[in-house]
Short mmCIF file of C-alpha atoms and ligand atoms in Angstrom, two decimals:
data_model
loop_
_atom_site.label_atom_id
_atom_site.label_comp_id
_atom_site.label_asym_id
_atom_site.label_seq_id
_atom_site.Cartn_x
_atom_site.Cartn_y
_atom_site.Cartn_z
CA MET A 1355 0.00 0.00 0.00
CA ILE A 1356 1.25 3.47 -0.82
CA SER A 1357 2.31 5.24 2.39
CA ASN A 1358 1.12 8.64 3.59
CA ARG A 1359 4.65 9.96 3.08
CA GLU A 1360 4.65 8.84 -0.54
CA LEU A 1361 1.22 10.42 -1.10
CA PHE A 1362 2.47 13.62 0.56
CA LEU A 1363 5.44 13.82 -1.79
CA LYS A 1364 3.43 12.83 -4.84
CA ASN A 1365 0.14 14.71 -4.45
CA THR A 1366 0.65 17.72 -2.21
CA ALA A 1367 2.57 20.86 -3.16
CA GLN A 1368 6.13 20.81 -1.93
CA THR A 1369 7.65 23.99 -0.52
CA SER A 1370 11.24 22.72 -0.44
CA ASN A 1371 13.35 19.83 -1.61
CA SER A 1372 13.92 18.64 1.92
CA PRO A 1373 10.67 18.49 3.91
CA ARG A 1374 10.95 17.22 7.48
CA LEU A 1375 8.53 14.34 6.70
CA ILE A 1376 7.51 13.78 10.32
CA GLU A 1377 4.13 12.14 10.17
CA VAL A 1378 1.68 13.23 12.85
CA GLU A 1379 -1.16 11.01 13.92
CA ARG A 1380 -2.29 12.97 16.94
CA ALA A 1381 -1.20 15.80 19.22
CA GLU A 1382 -1.81 16.62 22.85
CA GLY A 1383 -0.34 19.31 25.10
CA ILE A 1384 3.24 19.94 24.03
CA TYR A 1385 3.56 16.56 22.26
CA LEU A 1386 2.99 15.29 18.75
CA TYR A 1387 2.68 11.54 18.17
CA GLY A 1388 3.56 9.61 15.03
CA PRO A 1389 1.67 6.57 13.72
CA ASP A 1390 4.35 4.34 15.24
CA GLY A 1391 3.59 5.82 18.67
CA LYS A 1392 6.81 7.89 18.73
CA SER A 1393 6.37 11.12 20.67
CA TYR A 1394 7.89 14.50 19.79
CA MET A 1395 8.09 17.47 22.12
CA ASP A 1396 6.95 20.42 19.98
CA LEU A 1397 9.49 23.11 20.82
CA VAL A 1398 8.31 25.38 18.00
CA SER A 1399 4.56 25.32 18.81
CA GLY A 1400 3.63 24.56 15.19
CA PHE A 1401 5.46 27.82 14.39
CA ASN A 1402 4.24 30.00 17.26
CA VAL A 1403 0.64 28.81 17.03
CA SER A 1404 0.12 26.38 19.91
CA ASN A 1405 0.90 28.82 22.73
CA ILE A 1406 -1.43 26.90 25.05
CA GLY A 1407 -0.38 23.51 23.68
CA HIS A 1408 -2.18 21.27 21.24
CA ARG A 1409 -5.86 20.42 21.70
CA HIS A 1410 -6.34 22.28 24.94
CA PRO A 1411 -9.53 20.83 26.51
CA LYS A 1412 -11.10 24.30 26.89
CA VAL A 1413 -10.55 24.99 23.20
CA LEU A 1414 -12.01 21.61 22.23
CA GLU A 1415 -15.03 22.26 24.42
CA ALA A 1416 -15.59 25.70 22.84
CA ILE A 1417 -15.27 24.25 19.33
CA GLN A 1418 -17.71 21.44 20.11
CA ASP A 1419 -20.17 23.87 21.62
CA GLN A 1420 -20.01 26.09 18.53
CA LEU A 1421 -20.26 23.07 16.16
CA SER A 1422 -23.55 22.22 17.83
CA LYS A 1423 -24.89 25.70 16.94
CA PHE A 1424 -23.64 26.85 13.52
CA MET A 1425 -20.55 26.87 11.33
CA HIS A 1426 -20.28 29.15 8.28
CA VAL A 1427 -23.44 31.17 7.70
CA THR A 1428 -22.46 34.16 5.59
CA VAL A 1429 -19.57 36.32 4.47
CA TYR A 1430 -17.78 38.27 7.18
CA GLY A 1431 -19.40 41.54 8.19
CA GLU A 1432 -23.06 40.85 7.37
CA PHE A 1433 -24.81 38.78 10.05
CA VAL A 1434 -24.34 39.19 13.77
CA GLN A 1435 -22.45 36.12 14.98
CA ALA A 1436 -21.95 35.81 18.73
CA PRO A 1437 -18.44 34.22 18.64
CA GLN A 1438 -17.09 37.11 16.50
CA VAL A 1439 -18.80 39.83 18.47
CA HIS A 1440 -17.70 38.49 21.84
CA PHE A 1441 -14.17 37.74 20.76
CA ALA A 1442 -13.73 41.23 19.30
CA THR A 1443 -15.03 42.71 22.56
CA GLU A 1444 -12.76 40.55 24.72
CA LEU A 1445 -9.74 41.27 22.54
CA LEU A 1446 -10.33 45.02 22.62
CA ALA A 1447 -10.66 44.83 26.42
CA GLN A 1448 -7.02 43.66 26.52
CA LEU A 1449 -5.79 46.52 24.33
CA PRO A 1450 -5.27 50.25 24.93
CA SER A 1451 -8.41 52.32 24.42
CA SER A 1452 -7.05 53.79 21.15
CA PHE A 1453 -8.02 50.47 19.52
CA GLY A 1454 -11.71 50.27 18.76
CA SER A 1455 -12.38 47.88 15.89
CA VAL A 1456 -11.33 44.37 14.88
CA TYR A 1457 -11.38 42.89 11.37
CA PHE A 1458 -11.05 39.10 11.45
CA THR A 1459 -9.15 37.25 8.73
CA ASN A 1460 -8.15 33.65 8.11
CA SER A 1461 -4.40 34.12 8.37
CA GLY A 1462 -1.52 36.44 9.14
CA ALA A 1463 -0.84 37.41 5.54
CA GLU A 1464 -4.48 38.40 5.11
CA ALA A 1465 -4.23 40.62 8.18
CA VAL A 1466 -1.23 42.30 6.53
CA GLU A 1467 -3.13 42.79 3.28
CA GLY A 1468 -6.04 44.42 5.08
CA ALA A 1469 -3.79 46.63 7.20
CA MET A 1470 -1.98 47.87 4.08
CA LYS A 1471 -5.28 48.78 2.46
CA ILE A 1472 -6.73 50.73 5.38
CA ALA A 1473 -3.44 52.54 5.93
CA LYS A 1474 -3.32 53.73 2.32
CA LYS A 1475 -6.95 54.76 2.22
CA PHE A 1476 -6.95 56.45 5.63
CA THR A 1477 -3.82 58.51 4.99
CA GLY A 1478 -4.42 59.07 1.26
CA ARG A 1479 -0.73 58.20 0.79
CA ARG A 1480 0.85 55.37 -1.19
CA GLU A 1481 4.34 54.86 0.17
CA ILE A 1482 4.95 52.03 2.62
CA ILE A 1483 8.10 51.40 4.60
CA ALA A 1484 9.10 48.01 5.96
CA ALA A 1485 12.25 46.63 7.54
CA ARG A 1486 15.10 44.70 5.99
CA LYS A 1487 14.97 41.00 6.93
CA ALA A 1488 11.26 41.34 7.72
CA TYR A 1489 8.78 38.57 7.08
CA HIS A 1490 5.08 39.43 6.92
CA GLY A 1491 3.64 36.57 4.85
CA SER A 1492 3.65 35.07 1.38
CA THR A 1493 0.76 36.71 -0.48
CA GLN A 1494 1.83 39.28 -3.08
CA GLY A 1495 1.13 42.31 -0.88
CA ALA A 1496 2.73 40.85 2.24
CA LEU A 1497 5.63 39.58 0.15
CA SER A 1498 6.18 43.12 -1.09
CA LEU A 1499 7.23 43.90 2.49
CA ILE A 1500 9.74 41.09 2.73
CA GLY A 1501 13.21 42.44 3.37
CA ASN A 1502 14.98 39.70 1.44
CA ASP A 1503 15.95 40.26 -2.21
CA ALA A 1504 15.94 36.58 -3.19
CA TYR A 1505 12.22 36.31 -2.46
CA ARG A 1506 11.43 39.74 -3.89
CA GLU A 1507 13.22 39.09 -7.17
CA ALA A 1508 11.76 35.60 -7.62
CA TYR A 1509 8.21 36.97 -7.55
CA ALA A 1510 8.66 40.43 -9.07
CA PRO A 1511 6.91 42.66 -9.86
CA LEU A 1512 5.57 43.23 -6.37
CA LEU A 1513 3.85 46.33 -5.00
CA PRO A 1514 5.41 49.65 -6.03
CA GLU A 1515 6.38 52.39 -3.58
CA VAL A 1516 7.66 50.09 -0.86
CA SER A 1517 11.03 50.95 0.63
CA PHE A 1518 13.12 49.47 3.40
CA ILE A 1519 14.84 50.64 6.52
CA THR A 1520 17.27 48.75 8.70
CA TYR A 1521 15.60 47.37 11.80
CA ASN A 1522 16.71 49.04 15.02
CA ASP A 1523 18.72 51.72 13.16
CA LEU A 1524 17.85 55.19 14.46
CA GLN A 1525 19.42 56.99 11.50
CA ASP A 1526 17.18 55.20 9.02
CA LEU A 1527 14.07 56.67 10.63
CA ASP A 1528 14.89 59.80 8.58
CA LEU A 1529 13.44 57.96 5.56
CA ILE A 1530 9.96 58.19 7.08
CA SER A 1531 8.30 61.34 5.76
CA ASP A 1532 4.92 62.99 5.28
CA LYS A 1533 4.60 60.88 2.12
CA THR A 1534 4.72 57.64 4.09
CA ALA A 1535 1.34 55.99 4.65
CA ALA A 1536 2.60 53.38 7.06
CA VAL A 1537 5.60 51.72 8.59
CA PHE A 1538 5.23 47.96 9.01
CA MET A 1539 7.35 46.49 11.79
CA GLU A 1540 7.56 43.20 13.57
CA ALA A 1541 7.51 43.92 17.30
CA ILE A 1542 10.48 41.54 17.42
CA GLN A 1543 11.91 40.35 14.13
CA GLY A 1544 11.25 36.63 13.99
CA GLU A 1545 12.50 35.17 10.73
CA ALA A 1546 15.56 37.43 10.86
CA GLY A 1547 16.68 35.14 13.71
CA ILE A 1548 14.94 36.87 16.63
CA ARG A 1549 16.15 40.47 16.73
CA VAL A 1550 14.87 42.36 19.75
CA PRO A 1551 14.83 46.12 19.12
CA ASP A 1552 15.93 48.71 21.67
CA ARG A 1553 13.22 50.46 23.65
CA ALA A 1554 14.70 53.82 22.60
CA TYR A 1555 14.46 52.80 18.92
CA MET A 1556 10.81 51.81 19.26
CA GLN A 1557 10.01 55.08 21.01
CA ALA A 1558 11.83 57.09 18.33
CA LEU A 1559 9.98 55.14 15.64
CA ARG A 1560 6.66 55.93 17.33
CA ASP A 1561 7.57 59.63 17.62
CA LYS A 1562 8.68 59.86 14.00
CA CYS A 1563 5.49 58.21 12.74
CA THR A 1564 3.36 60.52 14.87
CA ALA A 1565 5.26 63.58 13.64
CA CYS A 1566 4.80 62.56 9.98
CA GLY A 1567 1.16 61.49 10.27
CA THR A 1568 2.33 57.99 9.32
CA LEU A 1569 0.55 54.95 10.73
CA LEU A 1570 2.72 52.62 12.77
CA ILE A 1571 1.64 49.05 12.08
CA PHE A 1572 2.93 46.28 14.30
CA ASP A 1573 3.11 42.71 13.18
CA GLU A 1574 2.50 40.68 16.33
CA ILE A 1575 1.68 37.55 14.39
CA GLN A 1576 4.58 35.66 16.02
CA THR A 1577 4.96 37.74 19.15
CA GLY A 1578 1.36 38.00 20.32
CA PHE A 1579 -0.62 36.11 22.94
CA GLY A 1580 1.94 35.80 25.69
CA ARG A 1581 4.88 34.52 23.67
CA THR A 1582 7.31 37.21 24.87
CA GLY A 1583 6.13 37.45 28.48
CA LYS A 1584 3.49 40.11 27.83
CA LEU A 1585 0.16 39.55 26.11
CA PHE A 1586 1.49 41.70 23.24
CA ALA A 1587 5.15 42.52 22.68
CA PHE A 1588 4.52 46.25 22.12
CA GLU A 1589 3.92 46.45 25.87
CA HIS A 1590 7.67 45.93 26.42
CA PHE A 1591 8.49 49.17 24.63
CA GLY A 1592 6.11 51.63 26.24
CA ILE A 1593 4.49 52.53 22.94
CA VAL A 1594 1.20 51.79 21.21
CA PRO A 1595 1.00 51.15 17.45
CA ASP A 1596 -1.86 52.46 15.32
CA ILE A 1597 -2.69 49.10 13.80
CA LEU A 1598 -1.99 45.69 15.26
CA MET A 1599 -1.84 42.57 13.10
CA LEU A 1600 -2.48 39.21 14.78
CA ALA A 1601 -2.66 35.54 13.78
CA LYS A 1602 -0.93 32.26 14.70
CA GLY A 1603 -1.28 32.04 18.52
CA ILE A 1604 -4.60 33.90 18.50
CA GLY A 1605 -6.69 30.86 17.63
CA GLY A 1606 -5.62 28.10 20.03
CA GLY A 1607 -4.77 25.97 16.97
CA MET A 1608 -7.58 27.13 14.66
CA PRO A 1609 -6.96 29.34 11.60
CA ILE A 1610 -7.75 32.96 12.34
CA GLY A 1611 -6.04 36.34 12.12
CA ALA A 1612 -7.03 39.93 12.71
CA PHE A 1613 -6.07 43.53 12.15
CA VAL A 1614 -7.11 45.94 14.85
CA SER A 1615 -7.21 49.73 14.74
CA ALA A 1616 -9.11 52.80 15.87
CA LYS A 1617 -12.67 52.77 14.56
CA GLU A 1618 -12.12 55.86 12.41
CA ILE A 1619 -9.26 54.10 10.58
CA MET A 1620 -11.19 50.86 10.09
CA ASP A 1621 -14.26 52.72 8.85
CA VAL A 1622 -12.53 53.62 5.56
CA ILE A 1623 -13.52 50.23 4.13
CA LYS A 1624 -17.24 50.88 4.68
CA ASP A 1625 -17.88 53.19 1.77
CA ASN A 1626 -16.49 54.95 -1.25
CA PRO A 1627 -16.66 52.22 -2.49
CA MET A 1628 -18.67 50.15 -0.08
CA LEU A 1629 -17.39 46.65 0.80
CA GLY A 1630 -13.80 47.84 0.49
CA HIS A 1631 -12.42 44.71 2.13
CA ILE A 1632 -14.44 41.51 2.27
CA THR A 1633 -13.78 37.86 3.04
CA THR A 1634 -15.92 34.74 2.97
CA PHE A 1635 -14.40 32.78 5.81
CA GLY A 1636 -12.55 35.45 7.82
CA GLY A 1637 -13.65 35.34 11.47
CA HIS A 1638 -15.12 31.84 11.08
CA PRO A 1639 -17.41 31.24 14.08
CA VAL A 1640 -15.64 28.02 15.05
CA SER A 1641 -12.24 29.74 14.90
CA CYS A 1642 -13.55 32.71 16.90
CA SER A 1643 -14.93 30.34 19.54
CA ALA A 1644 -11.55 28.61 19.79
CA ALA A 1645 -9.79 31.99 19.97
CA ARG A 1646 -12.07 33.16 22.79
CA ALA A 1647 -11.33 30.01 24.76
CA SER A 1648 -7.62 30.29 24.07
CA LEU A 1649 -7.42 33.89 25.28
CA LYS A 1650 -9.32 32.89 28.42
CA VAL A 1651 -6.86 30.03 29.04
CA ILE A 1652 -3.83 32.31 28.59
CA LEU A 1653 -5.23 34.70 31.18
CA ALA A 1654 -6.87 32.23 33.61
CA GLU A 1655 -3.96 29.79 33.74
CA ASN A 1656 -1.55 32.63 34.48
CA LEU A 1657 0.72 31.52 31.68
CA ILE A 1658 2.24 34.93 31.00
CA PRO A 1659 3.80 35.51 34.44
CA GLN A 1660 5.60 32.14 34.07
CA VAL A 1661 7.18 32.93 30.73
CA GLU A 1662 10.27 34.77 31.97
CA GLU A 1663 11.18 32.11 34.55
CA LYS A 1664 10.85 29.36 31.93
CA ALA A 1665 12.93 31.39 29.47
CA GLN A 1666 15.64 31.84 32.11
CA LEU A 1667 15.66 28.10 32.72
CA PHE A 1668 16.24 27.50 28.97
CA ARG A 1669 19.04 30.06 29.05
CA SER A 1670 20.79 28.50 32.04
CA GLU A 1671 20.36 24.94 30.75
CA LEU A 1672 21.77 25.96 27.37
CA ASP A 1673 24.67 28.02 28.64
CA ILE A 1674 27.34 26.15 26.66
CA PRO A 1675 30.20 27.60 24.58
CA GLN A 1676 29.02 26.17 21.25
CA ILE A 1677 25.91 28.39 21.47
CA LYS A 1678 27.34 31.78 20.58
CA GLU A 1679 24.31 33.75 21.68
CA ILE A 1680 20.77 33.17 22.88
CA ARG A 1681 18.62 35.98 21.49
CA GLY A 1682 15.02 36.55 22.32
CA LEU A 1683 12.36 37.80 24.62
CA GLY A 1684 10.42 35.36 26.77
CA LEU A 1685 9.76 32.05 25.04
CA MET A 1686 10.60 33.38 21.58
CA MET A 1687 14.22 32.29 21.41
CA CYS A 1688 17.03 31.67 19.03
CA LEU A 1689 20.22 29.68 19.64
CA GLN A 1690 23.00 31.06 17.48
CA LEU A 1691 25.35 28.39 16.11
CA GLU A 1692 28.03 28.79 13.44
CA SER A 1693 26.67 27.22 10.28
CA PHE A 1694 23.59 25.83 8.61
CA GLU A 1695 25.28 22.40 8.58
CA GLN A 1696 25.37 22.50 12.39
CA VAL A 1697 21.77 23.70 12.62
CA TYR A 1698 20.60 21.00 10.21
CA ALA A 1699 22.48 18.19 11.95
CA VAL A 1700 21.38 19.31 15.44
CA SER A 1701 17.72 19.69 14.50
CA ASN A 1702 17.70 16.29 12.73
CA TYR A 1703 19.30 14.60 15.71
CA CYS A 1704 16.84 16.28 18.04
CA ALA A 1705 13.92 15.09 15.90
CA GLU A 1706 15.29 11.52 16.05
CA GLN A 1707 15.38 11.91 19.83
CA GLY A 1708 11.83 13.28 19.91
CA ILE A 1709 12.41 17.05 20.06
CA ILE A 1710 11.18 19.39 17.32
CA ILE A 1711 13.32 22.48 16.78
CA ASP A 1712 13.86 24.37 13.54
CA TRP A 1713 15.58 27.40 12.03
CA TYR A 1714 14.59 30.76 10.51
CA LEU A 1715 13.78 31.86 6.99
CA HIS A 1716 16.39 34.64 6.92
CA CYS A 1717 18.79 33.13 9.47
CA GLU A 1718 19.72 29.53 8.84
CA THR A 1719 22.58 29.51 11.33
CA ALA A 1720 20.36 29.70 14.40
CA LEU A 1721 17.95 27.26 16.02
CA ARG A 1722 14.35 28.23 16.62
CA VAL A 1723 13.00 27.52 20.10
CA ALA A 1724 9.45 28.67 20.86
CA PRO A 1725 7.68 26.02 22.94
CA PRO A 1726 4.09 26.16 24.11
CA LEU A 1727 3.89 28.46 27.13
CA THR A 1728 2.46 25.49 29.02
CA ILE A 1729 5.78 23.60 28.95
CA SER A 1730 6.85 22.47 32.44
CA LYS A 1731 10.26 23.02 34.02
CA GLU A 1732 10.94 19.26 33.92
CA GLU A 1733 10.13 19.22 30.21
CA ILE A 1734 12.46 22.16 29.63
CA LYS A 1735 15.28 20.27 31.36
CA THR A 1736 14.60 17.13 29.32
CA ALA A 1737 14.55 19.10 26.06
CA CYS A 1738 17.71 21.02 26.88
CA LYS A 1739 19.57 17.81 27.78
CA ILE A 1740 18.87 16.47 24.29
CA ILE A 1741 19.76 19.79 22.62
CA ARG A 1742 23.07 19.86 24.55
CA GLU A 1743 23.75 16.26 23.54
CA ALA A 1744 23.09 17.12 19.85
CA ILE A 1745 25.27 20.21 20.00
CA ALA A 1746 28.12 18.27 21.64
CA LYS A 1747 27.90 15.74 18.80
CA PHE A 1748 27.76 18.12 15.84
CA CYS A 1749 29.26 21.51 16.84
N1 PLP B 2957 4.03 37.89 9.95
C1 PLP B 2957 4.92 37.15 10.63
C2 PLP B 2957 5.86 37.85 11.58
C3 PLP B 2957 5.00 35.77 10.45
O1 PLP B 2957 5.90 35.06 11.12
C4 PLP B 2957 4.09 35.16 9.55
C5 PLP B 2957 4.15 33.71 9.32
O2 PLP B 2957 5.10 33.03 9.61
C6 PLP B 2957 3.17 35.95 8.87
C7 PLP B 2957 3.16 37.32 9.10
C8 PLP B 2957 2.19 35.34 7.91
O3 PLP B 2957 1.23 34.59 8.57
P1 PLP B 2957 0.45 33.44 7.80
O4 PLP B 2957 1.42 32.34 7.53
O5 PLP B 2957 -0.66 33.05 8.74
O6 PLP B 2957 -0.07 34.05 6.55
#
């Protein structure tokens, strides 16, 4: 009989020539299980999605409850659907009062697309600034903001009037002007290999955008929902962006994203022309129910106050000379090695030993570590022992 792996390679689109090929039969908490019963500790949270672990019982309960009522009923923005309405209200309650309206999407890239559109229409300007080494998604608009020439050139032409500044470089803020509609920034650069900006830089960026009438748009698609030790990473910097883009960890494992802004900014899509931004499945009621439950779990289980202590435990357990640097904030971490060969060998060995770690799109010399926030101290010690073992073998 043809195996699932063979069918995967034959019939599903391949995004690289070397997929990991780990077959998942089920997942629970911080573990994935293969069909042979092998368990894997998921130290990347399905790429910053499973912040509360896989299949959290409260999320399952919320999904089942919603399934018993209704699933898709109409395009987003027409009928009143309780899961959307309540989730928007609960999300806004966690944000500064300058935010007043939520648009739900299916994914992070779609949140970026929507944010670009409202920024251009609200300001009446066309120019957008993003950061070198940024990653905001793979759709054409989001890809236009990618600060990596290889990807830009492969899919050119992308959006015009996009320019780039160097992340965390104060001097480059001079490029923001009264022609700039918006500056798109990751609160912490993820795919660049976890670059945490200085507080002074973020404050200067905020000031410059305010002075130019430019909207500051934060991508918290990787950093949101407790990952960095705050519910949202912008809280670390003492500033508030104008638009917040969310996805990944928002949904407790279900597909959902959002862009959030002041009501007067969001309202530009209502008319002139009407229906300026529409989606069929965005804000799916089952996803919104899961997201509501997930947010409740993050807050009720006090996961955020534990993040820093767990991060420190990782740092002390991985304090070995072969790791040149551990960058990050909270449980969004990066272990800097010397070469991709080392990263590849270490992550393969770890997978054989039942630990999933990975690397970054724009930084292949560093290991990605971003476990579910629910990971226990014992599990951290077990994982770090295997990572140390792998590093001793290959670095
Ligand atoms: N922004 C950031 C910072 C991301 O890391 C990603 C995905 O990895 C995206 C946007 C795009 O999100 P999605 O894959 O849901 O479209």
